[in-house]
Amino acid sequence: MSKVLYTGKTHTTGGREGAARSSDGRLDIQLSPPGSTGAGTNPEQLFAAGWSACFIGAMGKAAVQLKVVLPTQTAVDAEVDLVNNDSGYFLQARLNVSLPGLDRETAQAIVDGAHQTCPYSKLTRGNIDVEINLI
């Protein structure tokens, strides 16, 4: 049996040159196309921010299972590319993960565990090219 834990709700107008606001008012942003001089953000940046935040949470859970303390300086630099080729537009992504102070084997186990449980990783698995780099 599934239980919905949270539903994020937004209202967006104007597409990539519009605005988006959450139902609770905590998110209220202008949107601009990638590479433009517009003042707003874009869907690729928003996706990168959401995925990296979720991935850090999933790494925390993986660390607990491994009985390891996640470093306080843990960081994920997410890169989401909007790509166009003969078949159309698509996304590809890289997560560059920093777990300072952990040995490589432990850090890799945390990253691997997080990639299996993070909802964003599950969403993208098999749908877009994803690289996860332990830096």
Tab-separated table of C-alpha atoms in Angstrom:
chain	number	residue	atom	x	y	z
A	1	MET	CA	0.000	0.000	0.000
A	2	SER	CA	1.396	3.382	-1.009
A	3	LYS	CA	1.104	6.517	1.075
A	4	VAL	CA	1.504	9.969	-0.480
A	5	LEU	CA	3.914	11.868	1.782
A	6	TYR	CA	3.772	15.225	0.038
A	7	THR	CA	2.425	16.820	-3.125
A	8	GLY	CA	4.231	19.820	-4.573
A	9	LYS	CA	1.821	22.041	-6.471
A	10	THR	CA	2.773	24.850	-8.826
A	11	HIS	CA	0.994	27.112	-11.269
A	12	THR	CA	3.102	28.075	-14.287
A	13	THR	CA	2.297	30.533	-17.054
A	14	GLY	CA	4.242	31.628	-20.109
A	15	GLY	CA	6.460	28.547	-20.451
A	16	ARG	CA	10.187	29.228	-20.519
A	17	GLU	CA	9.546	32.989	-20.541
A	18	GLY	CA	6.940	32.984	-17.814
A	19	ALA	CA	6.570	32.550	-14.095
A	20	ALA	CA	5.921	29.769	-11.612
A	21	ARG	CA	4.422	29.943	-8.147
A	22	SER	CA	3.783	27.192	-5.638
A	23	SER	CA	0.378	26.805	-4.032
A	24	ASP	CA	1.834	27.751	-0.636
A	25	GLY	CA	3.656	30.816	-2.033
A	26	ARG	CA	7.090	29.605	-0.893
A	27	LEU	CA	8.262	29.372	-4.504
A	28	ASP	CA	7.625	32.419	-6.675
A	29	ILE	CA	10.019	32.660	-9.610
A	30	GLN	CA	10.473	34.188	-13.020
A	31	LEU	CA	11.501	31.864	-15.845
A	32	SER	CA	13.901	32.576	-18.697
A	33	PRO	CA	15.174	30.375	-21.515
A	34	PRO	CA	18.611	28.808	-20.908
A	35	GLY	CA	21.411	31.071	-22.116
A	36	SER	CA	19.181	34.137	-22.349
A	37	THR	CA	19.776	37.439	-20.580
A	38	GLY	CA	16.455	37.115	-18.761
A	39	ALA	CA	16.411	37.485	-14.986
A	40	GLY	CA	14.729	34.157	-14.277
A	41	THR	CA	15.838	30.588	-13.806
A	42	ASN	CA	15.004	27.695	-16.129
A	43	PRO	CA	13.608	24.168	-15.813
A	44	GLU	CA	17.058	22.574	-16.141
A	45	GLN	CA	18.403	24.554	-13.153
A	46	LEU	CA	15.309	23.732	-11.114
A	47	PHE	CA	15.634	20.028	-11.934
A	48	ALA	CA	19.344	20.084	-11.032
A	49	ALA	CA	18.613	21.761	-7.697
A	50	GLY	CA	15.805	19.355	-6.811
A	51	TRP	CA	17.736	16.253	-7.807
A	52	SER	CA	20.914	17.247	-5.964
A	53	ALA	CA	18.996	18.064	-2.770
A	54	CYS	CA	17.100	14.773	-2.938
A	55	PHE	CA	20.304	12.856	-3.693
A	56	ILE	CA	22.007	14.282	-0.585
A	57	GLY	CA	19.034	13.118	1.477
A	58	ALA	CA	19.305	9.641	-0.060
A	59	MET	CA	23.047	9.592	0.702
A	60	GLY	CA	22.209	10.365	4.326
A	61	LYS	CA	19.955	7.324	4.483
A	62	ALA	CA	22.603	5.164	2.782
A	63	ALA	CA	25.210	6.380	5.275
A	64	VAL	CA	22.974	5.421	8.217
A	65	GLN	CA	22.551	1.920	6.773
A	66	LEU	CA	26.340	1.645	6.486
A	67	LYS	CA	26.742	3.036	10.030
A	68	VAL	CA	28.779	5.959	8.680
A	69	VAL	CA	28.386	9.653	9.449
A	70	LEU	CA	27.805	11.714	6.313
A	71	PRO	CA	30.411	14.514	6.199
A	72	THR	CA	29.054	17.991	6.983
A	73	GLN	CA	30.709	19.296	3.798
A	74	THR	CA	28.844	16.790	1.589
A	75	ALA	CA	27.942	18.421	-1.720
A	76	VAL	CA	26.476	17.534	-5.096
A	77	ASP	CA	27.163	19.681	-8.134
A	78	ALA	CA	24.416	18.719	-10.562
A	79	GLU	CA	24.654	19.469	-14.270
A	80	VAL	CA	21.572	19.007	-16.425
A	81	ASP	CA	22.052	19.474	-20.168
A	82	LEU	CA	19.269	20.386	-22.565
A	83	VAL	CA	20.351	18.730	-25.815
A	84	ASN	CA	18.981	18.856	-29.348
A	85	ASN	CA	19.778	16.471	-32.176
A	86	ASP	CA	18.032	15.031	-35.236
A	87	SER	CA	15.481	13.220	-33.054
A	88	GLY	CA	14.577	16.299	-30.994
A	89	TYR	CA	15.208	17.673	-27.525
A	90	PHE	CA	16.316	15.573	-24.571
A	91	LEU	CA	18.105	15.843	-21.230
A	92	GLN	CA	21.310	14.306	-19.936
A	93	ALA	CA	22.884	14.803	-16.540
A	94	ARG	CA	25.925	14.512	-14.321
A	95	LEU	CA	25.997	14.415	-10.546
A	96	ASN	CA	29.438	15.322	-9.201
A	97	VAL	CA	29.461	14.130	-5.599
A	98	SER	CA	31.870	15.275	-2.905
A	99	LEU	CA	32.128	13.268	0.328
A	100	PRO	CA	35.262	14.734	1.924
A	101	GLY	CA	37.027	12.665	4.538
A	102	LEU	CA	35.529	9.311	3.537
A	103	ASP	CA	37.600	6.585	1.934
A	104	ARG	CA	36.721	5.950	-1.701
A	105	GLU	CA	35.137	2.526	-1.093
A	106	THR	CA	32.779	3.836	1.589
A	107	ALA	CA	31.945	6.950	-0.423
A	108	GLN	CA	31.162	4.822	-3.492
A	109	ALA	CA	28.899	2.552	-1.437
A	110	ILE	CA	26.986	5.612	-0.217
A	111	VAL	CA	26.640	7.011	-3.738
A	112	ASP	CA	25.536	3.636	-5.124
A	113	GLY	CA	22.959	3.227	-2.359
A	114	ALA	CA	21.641	6.737	-2.886
A	115	HIS	CA	21.296	6.231	-6.628
A	116	GLN	CA	19.124	3.160	-5.980
A	117	THR	CA	16.772	4.925	-3.556
A	118	CYS	CA	16.643	8.597	-4.628
A	119	PRO	CA	13.264	9.250	-6.295
A	120	TYR	CA	14.879	11.514	-8.907
A	121	SER	CA	17.391	8.794	-9.774
A	122	LYS	CA	14.527	6.326	-10.117
A	123	LEU	CA	12.692	8.796	-12.344
A	124	THR	CA	15.641	9.206	-14.697
A	125	ARG	CA	16.867	5.584	-14.724
A	126	GLY	CA	16.623	4.236	-18.253
A	127	ASN	CA	15.182	7.528	-19.511
A	128	ILE	CA	18.207	9.810	-19.787
A	129	ASP	CA	21.971	9.386	-19.769
A	130	VAL	CA	23.267	9.945	-16.231
A	131	GLU	CA	26.850	10.024	-14.977
A	132	ILE	CA	27.596	9.986	-11.274
A	133	ASN	CA	31.127	11.082	-10.513
A	134	LEU	CA	32.697	10.773	-7.087
A	135	ILE	CA	35.087	13.701	-6.794
